[in-house]
PDB file of C-alpha atoms and ligand atoms in Angstrom:
ATOM      1  CA  UNK A   1      26.318 117.905  87.814  1.00  0.00           C
ATOM      2  CA  UNK A   2      30.043 118.387  87.184  1.00  0.00           C
ATOM      3  CA  UNK A   3      32.105 115.819  89.013  1.00  0.00           C
ATOM      4  CA  UNK A   4      35.839 116.056  89.637  1.00  0.00           C
ATOM      5  CA  UNK A   5      37.933 114.120  87.075  1.00  0.00           C
ATOM      6  CA  UNK A   6      38.529 110.451  87.937  1.00  0.00           C
ATOM      7  CA  UNK A   7      41.431 110.201  90.365  1.00  0.00           C
ATOM      8  CA  UNK A   8      42.791 107.352  92.483  1.00  0.00           C
ATOM      9  CA  UNK A   9      44.850 107.360  95.694  1.00  0.00           C
ATOM     10  CA  UNK A  10      47.051 104.313  95.254  1.00  0.00           C
ATOM     11  CA  UNK A  11      50.307 105.823  96.539  1.00  0.00           C
ATOM     12  CA  UNK A  12      51.052 108.875  98.679  1.00  0.00           C
ATOM     13  CA  UNK A  13      52.586 110.751  95.762  1.00  0.00           C
ATOM     14  CA  UNK A  14      49.544 110.291  93.532  1.00  0.00           C
ATOM     15  CA  UNK A  15      48.591 113.646  95.064  1.00  0.00           C
ATOM     16  CA  UNK A  16      50.511 116.891  94.772  1.00  0.00           C
ATOM     17  CA  UNK A  17      51.796 118.656  97.830  1.00  0.00           C
ATOM     18  CA  UNK A  18      48.970 121.222  97.514  1.00  0.00           C
ATOM     19  CA  UNK A  19      46.369 118.480  97.376  1.00  0.00           C
ATOM     20  CA  UNK A  20      47.796 116.744 100.458  1.00  0.00           C
ATOM     21  CA  UNK A  21      47.776 120.089 102.271  1.00  0.00           C
ATOM     22  CA  UNK A  22      44.168 120.653 101.218  1.00  0.00           C
ATOM     23  CA  UNK A  23      43.230 117.210 102.637  1.00  0.00           C
ATOM     24  CA  UNK A  24      44.899 118.105 105.963  1.00  0.00           C
ATOM     25  CA  UNK A  25      43.102 121.451 106.164  1.00  0.00           C
ATOM     26  CA  UNK A  26      39.749 119.893 105.319  1.00  0.00           C
ATOM     27  CA  UNK A  27      40.357 117.007 107.785  1.00  0.00           C
ATOM     28  CA  UNK A  28      40.820 119.565 110.567  1.00  0.00           C
ATOM     29  CA  UNK A  29      37.437 121.142 109.716  1.00  0.00           C
ATOM     30  CA  UNK A  30      35.722 117.748 109.473  1.00  0.00           C
ATOM     31  CA  UNK A  31      37.249 116.679 112.788  1.00  0.00           C
ATOM     32  CA  UNK A  32      35.893 119.815 114.500  1.00  0.00           C
ATOM     33  CA  UNK A  33      32.437 119.194 113.088  1.00  0.00           C
ATOM     34  CA  UNK A  34      32.542 115.576 114.270  1.00  0.00           C
ATOM     35  CA  UNK A  35      33.612 116.614 117.782  1.00  0.00           C
ATOM     36  CA  UNK A  36      30.817 119.225 117.918  1.00  0.00           C
ATOM     37  CA  UNK A  37      28.156 116.770 116.655  1.00  0.00           C
ATOM     38  CA  UNK A  38      27.587 119.060 113.655  1.00  0.00           C
ATOM     39  CA  UNK A  39      26.124 117.243 110.639  1.00  0.00           C
ATOM     40  CA  UNK A  40      28.457 117.161 107.635  1.00  0.00           C
ATOM     41  CA  UNK A  41      26.610 115.159 105.004  1.00  0.00           C
ATOM     42  CA  UNK A  42      28.727 115.943 101.959  1.00  0.00           C
ATOM     43  CA  UNK A  43      28.451 112.406 100.528  1.00  0.00           C
ATOM     44  CA  UNK A  44      24.716 111.715 100.906  1.00  0.00           C
ATOM     45  CA  UNK A  45      23.589 108.859  98.656  1.00  0.00           C
ATOM     46  CA  UNK A  46      27.179 107.869  97.829  1.00  0.00           C
ATOM     47  CA  UNK A  47      28.314 104.277  98.377  1.00  0.00           C
ATOM     48  CA  UNK A  48      31.777 103.068  99.321  1.00  0.00           C
ATOM     49  CA  UNK A  49      32.735  99.427  98.640  1.00  0.00           C
ATOM     50  CA  UNK A  50      35.537  98.134 100.849  1.00  0.00           C
ATOM     51  CA  UNK A  51      37.446  95.061  99.714  1.00  0.00           C
ATOM     52  CA  UNK A  52      39.584  93.321 102.320  1.00  0.00           C
ATOM     53  CA  UNK A  53      41.978  90.549 101.360  1.00  0.00           C
ATOM     54  CA  UNK A  54      43.837  90.972 104.676  1.00  0.00           C
ATOM     55  CA  UNK A  55      42.651  91.504 108.262  1.00  0.00           C
ATOM     56  CA  UNK A  56      41.855  94.980 109.612  1.00  0.00           C
ATOM     57  CA  UNK A  57      40.450  96.801 112.613  1.00  0.00           C
ATOM     58  CA  UNK A  58      41.324 100.491 112.126  1.00  0.00           C
ATOM     59  CA  UNK A  59      40.987 100.673 108.353  1.00  0.00           C
ATOM     60  CA  UNK A  60      37.568  99.043 108.368  1.00  0.00           C
ATOM     61  CA  UNK A  61      36.149 101.019 111.284  1.00  0.00           C
ATOM     62  CA  UNK A  62      37.567 104.357 110.137  1.00  0.00           C
ATOM     63  CA  UNK A  63      36.306 104.068 106.533  1.00  0.00           C
ATOM     64  CA  UNK A  64      32.971 102.587 107.526  1.00  0.00           C
ATOM     65  CA  UNK A  65      32.157 105.019 110.348  1.00  0.00           C
ATOM     66  CA  UNK A  66      33.568 107.908 108.284  1.00  0.00           C
ATOM     67  CA  UNK A  67      31.385 107.204 105.248  1.00  0.00           C
ATOM     68  CA  UNK A  68      28.237 106.921 107.369  1.00  0.00           C
ATOM     69  CA  UNK A  69      29.093 110.209 109.089  1.00  0.00           C
ATOM     70  CA  UNK A  70      29.306 111.858 105.653  1.00  0.00           C
ATOM     71  CA  UNK A  71      25.797 110.620 104.878  1.00  0.00           C
ATOM     72  CA  UNK A  72      26.821 107.747 102.600  1.00  0.00           C
ATOM     73  CA  UNK A  73      26.709 103.981 102.942  1.00  0.00           C
ATOM     74  CA  UNK A  74      29.217 101.154 102.873  1.00  0.00           C
ATOM     75  CA  UNK A  75      29.535  97.620 101.526  1.00  0.00           C
ATOM     76  CA  UNK A  76      32.130  95.355 103.147  1.00  0.00           C
ATOM     77  CA  UNK A  77      33.551  92.573 100.982  1.00  0.00           C
ATOM     78  CA  UNK A  78      36.189  90.012 101.836  1.00  0.00           C
ATOM     79  CA  UNK A  79      37.943  87.379  99.787  1.00  0.00           C
ATOM     80  CA  UNK A  80      36.087  84.685 101.747  1.00  0.00           C
ATOM     81  CA  UNK A  81      32.561  85.948 101.099  1.00  0.00           C
ATOM     82  CA  UNK A  82      32.803  87.180  97.497  1.00  0.00           C
ATOM     83  CA  UNK A  83      33.881  85.803  94.142  1.00  0.00           C
ATOM     84  CA  UNK A  84      37.235  87.564  94.650  1.00  0.00           C
ATOM     85  CA  UNK A  85      38.392  84.513  96.559  1.00  0.00           C
ATOM     86  CA  UNK A  86      37.194  82.174  93.797  1.00  0.00           C
ATOM     87  CA  UNK A  87      39.506  83.641  91.162  1.00  0.00           C
ATOM     88  CA  UNK A  88      37.122  85.910  89.260  1.00  0.00           C
ATOM     89  CA  UNK A  89      39.533  88.087  87.255  1.00  0.00           C
ATOM     90  CA  UNK A  90      40.414  91.362  89.010  1.00  0.00           C
ATOM     91  CA  UNK A  91      39.500  93.279  85.851  1.00  0.00           C
ATOM     92  CA  UNK A  92      35.984  91.819  85.879  1.00  0.00           C
ATOM     93  CA  UNK A  93      35.517  92.461  89.605  1.00  0.00           C
ATOM     94  CA  UNK A  94      36.582  96.090  89.088  1.00  0.00           C
ATOM     95  CA  UNK A  95      34.243  96.577  86.111  1.00  0.00           C
ATOM     96  CA  UNK A  96      31.266  95.159  88.005  1.00  0.00           C
ATOM     97  CA  UNK A  97      31.778  96.736  91.441  1.00  0.00           C
ATOM     98  CA  UNK A  98      32.574 100.152  89.987  1.00  0.00           C
ATOM     99  CA  UNK A  99      29.275 100.225  88.034  1.00  0.00           C
ATOM    100  CA  UNK A 100      27.305 100.065  91.274  1.00  0.00           C
ATOM    101  CA  UNK A 101      29.206 102.125  93.820  1.00  0.00           C
ATOM    102  CA  UNK A 102      30.831 105.567  93.844  1.00  0.00           C
ATOM    103  CA  UNK A 103      34.138 104.785  95.518  1.00  0.00           C
ATOM    104  CA  UNK A 104      36.233 101.691  96.290  1.00  0.00           C
ATOM    105  CA  UNK A 105      38.802 101.046  99.025  1.00  0.00           C
ATOM    106  CA  UNK A 106      41.005  97.965  98.699  1.00  0.00           C
ATOM    107  CA  UNK A 107      43.389  96.207 101.080  1.00  0.00           C
ATOM    108  CA  UNK A 108      45.351  93.562  99.220  1.00  0.00           C
ATOM    109  CA  UNK A 109      48.770  92.014  98.599  1.00  0.00           C
ATOM    110  CA  UNK A 110      50.676  93.256  95.535  1.00  0.00           C
ATOM    111  CA  UNK A 111      50.428  96.894  94.476  1.00  0.00           C
ATOM    112  CA  UNK A 112      50.140  95.651  90.869  1.00  0.00           C
ATOM    113  CA  UNK A 113      46.833  94.000  91.776  1.00  0.00           C
ATOM    114  CA  UNK A 114      45.508  97.303  93.119  1.00  0.00           C
ATOM    115  CA  UNK A 115      46.743  99.097  89.989  1.00  0.00           C
ATOM    116  CA  UNK A 116      45.012  96.547  87.774  1.00  0.00           C
ATOM    117  CA  UNK A 117      41.777  97.051  89.692  1.00  0.00           C
ATOM    118  CA  UNK A 118      42.040 100.842  89.402  1.00  0.00           C
ATOM    119  CA  UNK A 119      42.786 100.664  85.671  1.00  0.00           C
ATOM    120  CA  UNK A 120      39.460  98.886  85.182  1.00  0.00           C
ATOM    121  CA  UNK A 121      37.405 100.958  87.616  1.00  0.00           C
ATOM    122  CA  UNK A 122      34.965 103.706  86.638  1.00  0.00           C
ATOM    123  CA  UNK A 123      35.224 105.241  90.110  1.00  0.00           C
ATOM    124  CA  UNK A 124      38.067 106.349  92.398  1.00  0.00           C
ATOM    125  CA  UNK A 125      40.067 103.612  94.119  1.00  0.00           C
ATOM    126  CA  UNK A 126      41.846 104.097  97.464  1.00  0.00           C
ATOM    127  CA  UNK A 127      44.757 102.001  98.727  1.00  0.00           C
ATOM    128  CA  UNK A 128      43.791 100.624 102.146  1.00  0.00           C
ATOM    129  CA  UNK A 129      47.230  98.905 102.409  1.00  0.00           C
ATOM    130  CA  UNK A 130      49.263  96.772 100.032  1.00  0.00           C
ATOM    131  CA  UNK A 131      52.549  94.949 100.539  1.00  0.00           C
ATOM    132  CA  UNK A 132      54.257  98.054  99.160  1.00  0.00           C
ATOM    133  CA  UNK A 133      52.345 101.073 100.524  1.00  0.00           C
ATOM    134  CA  UNK A 134      49.953 102.330 103.221  1.00  0.00           C
ATOM    135  CA  UNK A 135      49.214 105.921 102.127  1.00  0.00           C
ATOM    136  CA  UNK A 136      46.083 106.514 104.262  1.00  0.00           C
ATOM    137  CA  UNK A 137      48.095 105.716 107.384  1.00  0.00           C
ATOM    138  CA  UNK A 138      50.819 108.222 106.498  1.00  0.00           C
ATOM    139  CA  UNK A 139      48.156 110.874 105.839  1.00  0.00           C
ATOM    140  CA  UNK A 140      46.903 110.263 109.388  1.00  0.00           C
ATOM    141  CA  UNK A 141      50.410 110.222 110.844  1.00  0.00           C
ATOM    142  CA  UNK A 142      51.461 113.528 109.323  1.00  0.00           C
ATOM    143  CA  UNK A 143      48.116 115.129 110.201  1.00  0.00           C
ATOM    144  CA  UNK A 144      48.700 113.962 113.795  1.00  0.00           C
ATOM    145  CA  UNK A 145      52.236 115.369 113.771  1.00  0.00           C
ATOM    146  CA  UNK A 146      50.942 118.737 112.576  1.00  0.00           C
ATOM    147  CA  UNK A 147      48.248 118.773 115.279  1.00  0.00           C
ATOM    148  CA  UNK A 148      50.776 118.098 118.028  1.00  0.00           C
ATOM    149  CA  UNK A 149      53.892 119.883 116.803  1.00  0.00           C
ATOM    150  CA  UNK A 150      53.125 122.090 113.770  1.00  0.00           C
ATOM    151  CA  UNK A 151      54.600 121.827 110.254  1.00  0.00           C
ATOM    152  CA  UNK A 152      56.642 118.723 109.437  1.00  0.00           C
ATOM    153  CA  UNK A 153      58.693 120.555 106.783  1.00  0.00           C
ATOM    154  CA  UNK A 154      62.412 120.404 107.604  1.00  0.00           C
ATOM    155  CA  UNK A 155      61.845 118.059 110.563  1.00  0.00           C
ATOM    156  CA  UNK A 156      63.354 114.588 110.974  1.00  0.00           C
ATOM    157  CA  UNK A 157      61.371 111.356 111.173  1.00  0.00           C
ATOM    158  CA  UNK A 158      63.219 108.277 112.492  1.00  0.00           C
ATOM    159  CA  UNK A 159      61.983 104.919 111.262  1.00  0.00           C
ATOM    160  CA  UNK A 160      63.233 101.936 113.299  1.00  0.00           C
ATOM    161  CA  UNK A 161      62.587  98.388 112.048  1.00  0.00           C
ATOM    162  CA  UNK A 162      61.339  96.796 108.862  1.00  0.00           C
ATOM    163  CA  UNK A 163      61.579  98.640 105.542  1.00  0.00           C
ATOM    164  CA  UNK A 164      57.981  97.715 104.781  1.00  0.00           C
ATOM    165  CA  UNK A 165      54.882  99.335 103.270  1.00  0.00           C
ATOM    166  CA  UNK A 166      54.876 102.014 105.988  1.00  0.00           C
ATOM    167  CA  UNK A 167      58.550 102.827 105.519  1.00  0.00           C
ATOM    168  CA  UNK A 168      58.192 103.063 101.709  1.00  0.00           C
ATOM    169  CA  UNK A 169      55.283 105.458 102.159  1.00  0.00           C
ATOM    170  CA  UNK A 170      57.205 107.584 104.670  1.00  0.00           C
ATOM    171  CA  UNK A 171      59.895 107.964 102.010  1.00  0.00           C
ATOM    172  CA  UNK A 172      57.380 109.140  99.391  1.00  0.00           C
ATOM    173  CA  UNK A 173      55.979 111.616 101.919  1.00  0.00           C
ATOM    174  CA  UNK A 174      59.443 112.912 102.907  1.00  0.00           C
ATOM    175  CA  UNK A 175      60.316 113.618  99.281  1.00  0.00           C
ATOM    176  CA  UNK A 176      56.947 115.282  98.591  1.00  0.00           C
ATOM    177  CA  UNK A 177      56.628 117.342 101.776  1.00  0.00           C
ATOM    178  CA  UNK A 178      60.311 118.142 102.377  1.00  0.00           C
ATOM    179  CA  UNK A 179      61.231 116.503 105.651  1.00  0.00           C
ATOM    180  CA  UNK A 180      64.146 114.188 106.485  1.00  0.00           C
ATOM    181  CA  UNK A 181      63.770 110.450 106.909  1.00  0.00           C
ATOM    182  CA  UNK A 182      66.261 108.477 109.020  1.00  0.00           C
ATOM    183  CA  UNK A 183      65.882 104.725 108.599  1.00  0.00           C
ATOM    184  CA  UNK A 184      67.534 101.971 110.611  1.00  0.00           C
ATOM    185  CA  UNK A 185      66.858  98.351 109.730  1.00  0.00           C
ATOM    186  CA  UNK A 186      68.743  95.135 110.488  1.00  0.00           C
ATOM    187  CA  UNK A 187      71.328  94.188 107.850  1.00  0.00           C
ATOM    188  CA  UNK A 188      69.645  92.661 104.831  1.00  0.00           C
ATOM    189  CA  UNK A 189      66.372  94.549 105.420  1.00  0.00           C
ATOM    190  CA  UNK A 190      67.534  97.989 104.224  1.00  0.00           C
ATOM    191  CA  UNK A 191      65.147 100.330 102.465  1.00  0.00           C
ATOM    192  CA  UNK A 192      65.484 100.271  98.676  1.00  0.00           C
ATOM    193  CA  UNK A 193      64.120 103.638  97.537  1.00  0.00           C
ATOM    194  CA  UNK A 194      63.465 102.318  94.008  1.00  0.00           C
ATOM    195  CA  UNK A 195      60.823 100.008  95.483  1.00  0.00           C
ATOM    196  CA  UNK A 196      58.961 103.128  96.551  1.00  0.00           C
ATOM    197  CA  UNK A 197      59.407 104.558  93.043  1.00  0.00           C
ATOM    198  CA  UNK A 198      61.990 107.050  94.369  1.00  0.00           C
ATOM    199  CA  UNK A 199      65.082 107.124  92.175  1.00  0.00           C
ATOM    200  CA  UNK A 200      66.915 109.979  93.802  1.00  0.00           C
ATOM    201  CA  UNK A 201      66.146 109.958  97.516  1.00  0.00           C
ATOM    202  CA  UNK A 202      67.357 113.341  98.694  1.00  0.00           C
ATOM    203  CA  UNK A 203      65.657 113.192 102.059  1.00  0.00           C
ATOM    204  CA  UNK A 204      66.769 109.700 103.105  1.00  0.00           C
ATOM    205  CA  UNK A 205      69.640 108.662 105.356  1.00  0.00           C
ATOM    206  CA  UNK A 206      70.102 105.038 106.472  1.00  0.00           C
ATOM    207  CA  UNK A 207      71.830 104.051 109.734  1.00  0.00           C
ATOM    208  CA  UNK A 208      73.147 100.713 110.963  1.00  0.00           C
ATOM    209  CA  UNK A 209      72.467 101.645 114.599  1.00  0.00           C
ATOM    210  CA  UNK A 210      68.878 102.635 115.511  1.00  0.00           C
ATOM    211  CA  UNK A 211      70.231 105.042 118.186  1.00  0.00           C
ATOM    212  CA  UNK A 212      71.961 107.022 115.424  1.00  0.00           C
ATOM    213  CA  UNK A 213      68.724 107.171 113.424  1.00  0.00           C
ATOM    214  CA  UNK A 214      66.849 108.535 116.470  1.00  0.00           C
ATOM    215  CA  UNK A 215      69.437 111.164 117.418  1.00  0.00           C
ATOM    216  CA  UNK A 216      67.729 114.582 117.210  1.00  0.00           C
ATOM    217  CA  UNK A 217      64.592 113.156 115.523  1.00  0.00           C
ATOM    218  CA  UNK A 218      61.272 114.969 115.939  1.00  0.00           C
ATOM    219  CA  UNK A 219      59.149 111.888 115.373  1.00  0.00           C
ATOM    220  CA  UNK A 220      60.188 108.305 116.172  1.00  0.00           C
ATOM    221  CA  UNK A 221      58.128 105.561 114.612  1.00  0.00           C
ATOM    222  CA  UNK A 222      58.135 101.824 114.003  1.00  0.00           C
ATOM    223  CA  UNK A 223      55.906  98.945 112.945  1.00  0.00           C
ATOM    224  CA  UNK A 224      55.592  95.184 113.342  1.00  0.00           C
ATOM    225  CA  UNK A 225      58.622  93.049 112.542  1.00  0.00           C
ATOM    226  CA  UNK A 226      56.506  90.806 110.323  1.00  0.00           C
ATOM    227  CA  UNK A 227      53.837  92.349 108.109  1.00  0.00           C
ATOM    228  CA  UNK A 228      50.719  90.570 106.894  1.00  0.00           C
ATOM    229  CA  UNK A 229      51.579  88.226 104.055  1.00  0.00           C
ATOM    230  CA  UNK A 230      55.111  87.568 105.361  1.00  0.00           C
ATOM    231  CA  UNK A 231      54.181  85.250 108.243  1.00  0.00           C
ATOM    232  CA  UNK A 232      56.417  82.440 106.894  1.00  0.00           C
ATOM    233  CA  UNK A 233      59.443  84.637 107.769  1.00  0.00           C
ATOM    234  CA  UNK A 234      58.315  85.201 111.352  1.00  0.00           C
ATOM    235  CA  UNK A 235      60.982  83.181 113.210  1.00  0.00           C
ATOM    236  CA  UNK A 236      63.847  84.480 111.077  1.00  0.00           C
ATOM    237  CA  UNK A 237      62.620  88.049 111.568  1.00  0.00           C
ATOM    238  CA  UNK A 238      62.221  87.719 115.334  1.00  0.00           C
ATOM    239  CA  UNK A 239      65.925  86.885 115.540  1.00  0.00           C
ATOM    240  CA  UNK A 240      67.053  89.560 113.073  1.00  0.00           C
ATOM    241  CA  UNK A 241      64.990  92.421 114.579  1.00  0.00           C
ATOM    242  CA  UNK A 242      65.649  91.811 118.303  1.00  0.00           C
ATOM    243  CA  UNK A 243      67.716  95.036 118.666  1.00  0.00           C
ATOM    244  CA  UNK A 244      65.241  97.147 116.652  1.00  0.00           C
ATOM    245  CA  UNK A 245      62.914  97.820 119.561  1.00  0.00           C
ATOM    246  CA  UNK A 246      62.063 101.485 120.242  1.00  0.00           C
ATOM    247  CA  UNK A 247      62.876 102.007 123.923  1.00  0.00           C
ATOM    248  CA  UNK A 248      63.300 104.936 126.290  1.00  0.00           C
ATOM    249  CA  UNK A 249      67.006 105.316 125.387  1.00  0.00           C
ATOM    250  CA  UNK A 250      66.008 105.933 121.763  1.00  0.00           C
ATOM    251  CA  UNK A 251      63.330 108.436 122.842  1.00  0.00           C
ATOM    252  CA  UNK A 252      65.860 110.146 125.137  1.00  0.00           C
ATOM    253  CA  UNK A 253      68.361 110.680 122.315  1.00  0.00           C
ATOM    254  CA  UNK A 254      65.638 112.129 120.057  1.00  0.00           C
ATOM    255  CA  UNK A 255      64.699 115.830 120.178  1.00  0.00           C
ATOM    256  CA  UNK A 256      63.073 116.712 123.538  1.00  0.00           C
ATOM    257  CA  UNK A 257      59.859 117.569 121.660  1.00  0.00           C
ATOM    258  CA  UNK A 258      59.774 114.183 119.876  1.00  0.00           C
ATOM    259  CA  UNK A 259      56.556 112.188 119.604  1.00  0.00           C
ATOM    260  CA  UNK A 260      56.238 108.430 119.152  1.00  0.00           C
ATOM    261  CA  UNK A 261      53.918 106.887 116.531  1.00  0.00           C
ATOM    262  CA  UNK A 262      52.919 103.363 115.538  1.00  0.00           C
ATOM    263  CA  UNK A 263      50.253 102.529 112.959  1.00  0.00           C
ATOM    264  CA  UNK A 264      49.078  99.652 115.185  1.00  0.00           C
ATOM    265  CA  UNK A 265      48.510  96.823 115.919  1.00  0.00           C
ATOM    266  CA  UNK A 266      51.590  96.876 118.190  1.00  0.00           C
ATOM    267  CA  UNK A 267      53.537  94.150 119.927  1.00  0.00           C
ATOM    268  CA  UNK A 268      54.845  95.468 123.249  1.00  0.00           C
ATOM    269  CA  UNK A 269      58.276  94.004 123.970  1.00  0.00           C
ATOM    270  CA  UNK A 270      59.011  93.450 120.265  1.00  0.00           C
ATOM    271  CA  UNK A 271      59.211  96.567 118.068  1.00  0.00           C
ATOM    272  CA  UNK A 272      58.441  98.927 120.989  1.00  0.00           C
ATOM    273  CA  UNK A 273      58.584  98.777 124.771  1.00  0.00           C
ATOM    274  CA  UNK A 274      55.398  99.263 126.803  1.00  0.00           C
ATOM    275  CA  UNK A 275      57.113 102.210 128.488  1.00  0.00           C
ATOM    276  CA  UNK A 276      57.359 104.070 125.169  1.00  0.00           C
ATOM    277  CA  UNK A 277      54.033 103.215 123.532  1.00  0.00           C
ATOM    278  CA  UNK A 278      52.125 103.791 126.780  1.00  0.00           C
ATOM    279  CA  UNK A 279      54.325 106.725 127.811  1.00  0.00           C
ATOM    280  CA  UNK A 280      53.931 110.515 127.611  1.00  0.00           C
ATOM    281  CA  UNK A 281      55.546 110.977 124.181  1.00  0.00           C
ATOM    282  CA  UNK A 282      53.244 108.464 122.503  1.00  0.00           C
ATOM    283  CA  UNK A 283      50.432 109.869 120.325  1.00  0.00           C
ATOM    284  CA  UNK A 284      49.258 106.516 118.958  1.00  0.00           C
ATOM    285  CA  UNK A 285      45.582 106.881 119.987  1.00  0.00           C
ATOM    286  CA  UNK A 286      45.233 110.280 118.294  1.00  0.00           C
ATOM    287  CA  UNK A 287      47.035 108.763 115.314  1.00  0.00           C
ATOM    288  CA  UNK A 288      44.497 105.904 115.112  1.00  0.00           C
ATOM    289  CA  UNK A 289      41.499 108.248 115.468  1.00  0.00           C
ATOM    290  CA  UNK A 290      42.869 110.573 112.821  1.00  0.00           C
ATOM    291  CA  UNK A 291      42.634 107.796 110.235  1.00  0.00           C
ATOM    292  CA  UNK A 292      38.926 108.514 110.168  1.00  0.00           C
ATOM    293  CA  UNK A 293      39.175 112.297 109.867  1.00  0.00           C
ATOM    294  CA  UNK A 294      41.766 112.320 107.067  1.00  0.00           C
ATOM    295  CA  UNK A 295      39.995 109.578 105.131  1.00  0.00           C
ATOM    296  CA  UNK A 296      36.710 111.488 105.301  1.00  0.00           C
ATOM    297  CA  UNK A 297      38.520 114.454 103.750  1.00  0.00           C
ATOM    298  CA  UNK A 298      40.116 112.149 101.179  1.00  0.00           C
ATOM    299  CA  UNK A 299      36.809 110.517 100.154  1.00  0.00           C
ATOM    300  CA  UNK A 300      35.151 113.914  99.854  1.00  0.00           C
ATOM    301  CA  UNK A 301      38.024 115.274  97.759  1.00  0.00           C
ATOM    302  CA  UNK A 302      37.883 112.315  95.362  1.00  0.00           C
ATOM    303  CA  UNK A 303      34.098 112.405  94.987  1.00  0.00           C
ATOM    304  CA  UNK A 304      33.091 116.053  95.118  1.00  0.00           C
ATOM    305  CA  UNK A 305      36.361 117.973  94.926  1.00  0.00           C
ATOM    306  CA  UNK A 306      37.280 120.919  97.096  1.00  0.00           C
ATOM    307  CA  UNK A 307      34.543 122.189  99.450  1.00  0.00           C
TER     308      UNK A 307
HETATM  309  N1   CP B   1      46.959 100.653 111.004  1.00  0.00           N
HETATM  310  C1   CP B   1      46.087  99.879 110.347  1.00  0.00           C
HETATM  311  O1   CP B   1      45.950  99.934 109.126  1.00  0.00           O
HETATM  312  O2   CP B   1      45.360  99.049 111.147  1.00  0.00           O
HETATM  313  P1   CP B   1      44.395  97.869 110.693  1.00  0.00           P
HETATM  314  O3   CP B   1      45.249  96.769 110.132  1.00  0.00           O
HETATM  315  O4   CP B   1      43.697  97.452 111.965  1.00  0.00           O
HETATM  316  O5   CP B   1      43.432  98.386 109.666  1.00  0.00           O
HETATM  317  N1  NVA B   2      53.134  96.769 107.994  1.00  0.00           N
HETATM  318  C1  NVA B   2      51.925  96.237 108.580  1.00  0.00           C
HETATM  319  C2  NVA B   2      50.942  97.324 108.795  1.00  0.00           C
HETATM  320  C3  NVA B   2      49.640  96.882 109.414  1.00  0.00           C
HETATM  321  C4  NVA B   2      48.651  97.995 109.539  1.00  0.00           C
HETATM  322  C5  NVA B   2      51.370  95.154 107.664  1.00  0.00           C
HETATM  323  O1  NVA B   2      51.415  95.346 106.434  1.00  0.00           O
HETATM  324  O2  NVA B   2      50.907  94.136 108.164  1.00  0.00           O
END
């Protein structure tokens, strides 16, 4: 049987614009089938290994439920219950795991660790979040935007808060899919496009005041002040980020059609007020659910190509 060539999804721009658009179109079909209880066993007998070096609710449930719904099976590994936590070399872990499963999802710390794993893997590797990127989440976010508001091309996304893995991935997506990214971070936490591998950021504008970033935006989004792995900076960050809380004034200055997104988990009263995240412009529950639909399309694309 001819299989698609070995591909990984380690960063958003590992895929071309056409491929991302294919994944969105296929995710919409898969979502309809799921809602109608129609079987869609395109990955029967395939096995996904999931490696978690950090905590997760959405990523685990969405990949695990999604793979079962496609007819495949899943193995869940953590640092604590495998040799990964006892310093077996990453290269060796990749060689061994990838001889027994068809696909691997990893949530870890440095992107370089994920890259090292992928370089030694015989099967596709998916980034389930690193310190630098969270591409599956941005797939879900843009798919959710399209569902609610139509094409994102030419629109403006306002990012308020930390220039973290989510923000880096938004920048890659903006450059690839042609929308504008407004970023407002506290001083000292500005987005450095080079960290996202973007050396000429044509779609990025940074603002000192989060209100300015939100003015006219079609999507307003934020994330925790302190990401996993940075807990030692928690106190310092709580002080620095106090004014970077998405509130109803920021939503009011955005475009009237604007939606609010958050990858979750959220901290009401820190990066977003309860009024906004629980309010009428918030699409965070669709956004969370859509992780599963886009990742099913992604896994299918990597393993069996276009349907
Ligand atoms: N948004 C997201 O990745 O959530 P989890 O950390 O729960 O997987
Ligand atoms: N930026 C957050 C996202 C969690 C899903 C983190 O890395 O912890």
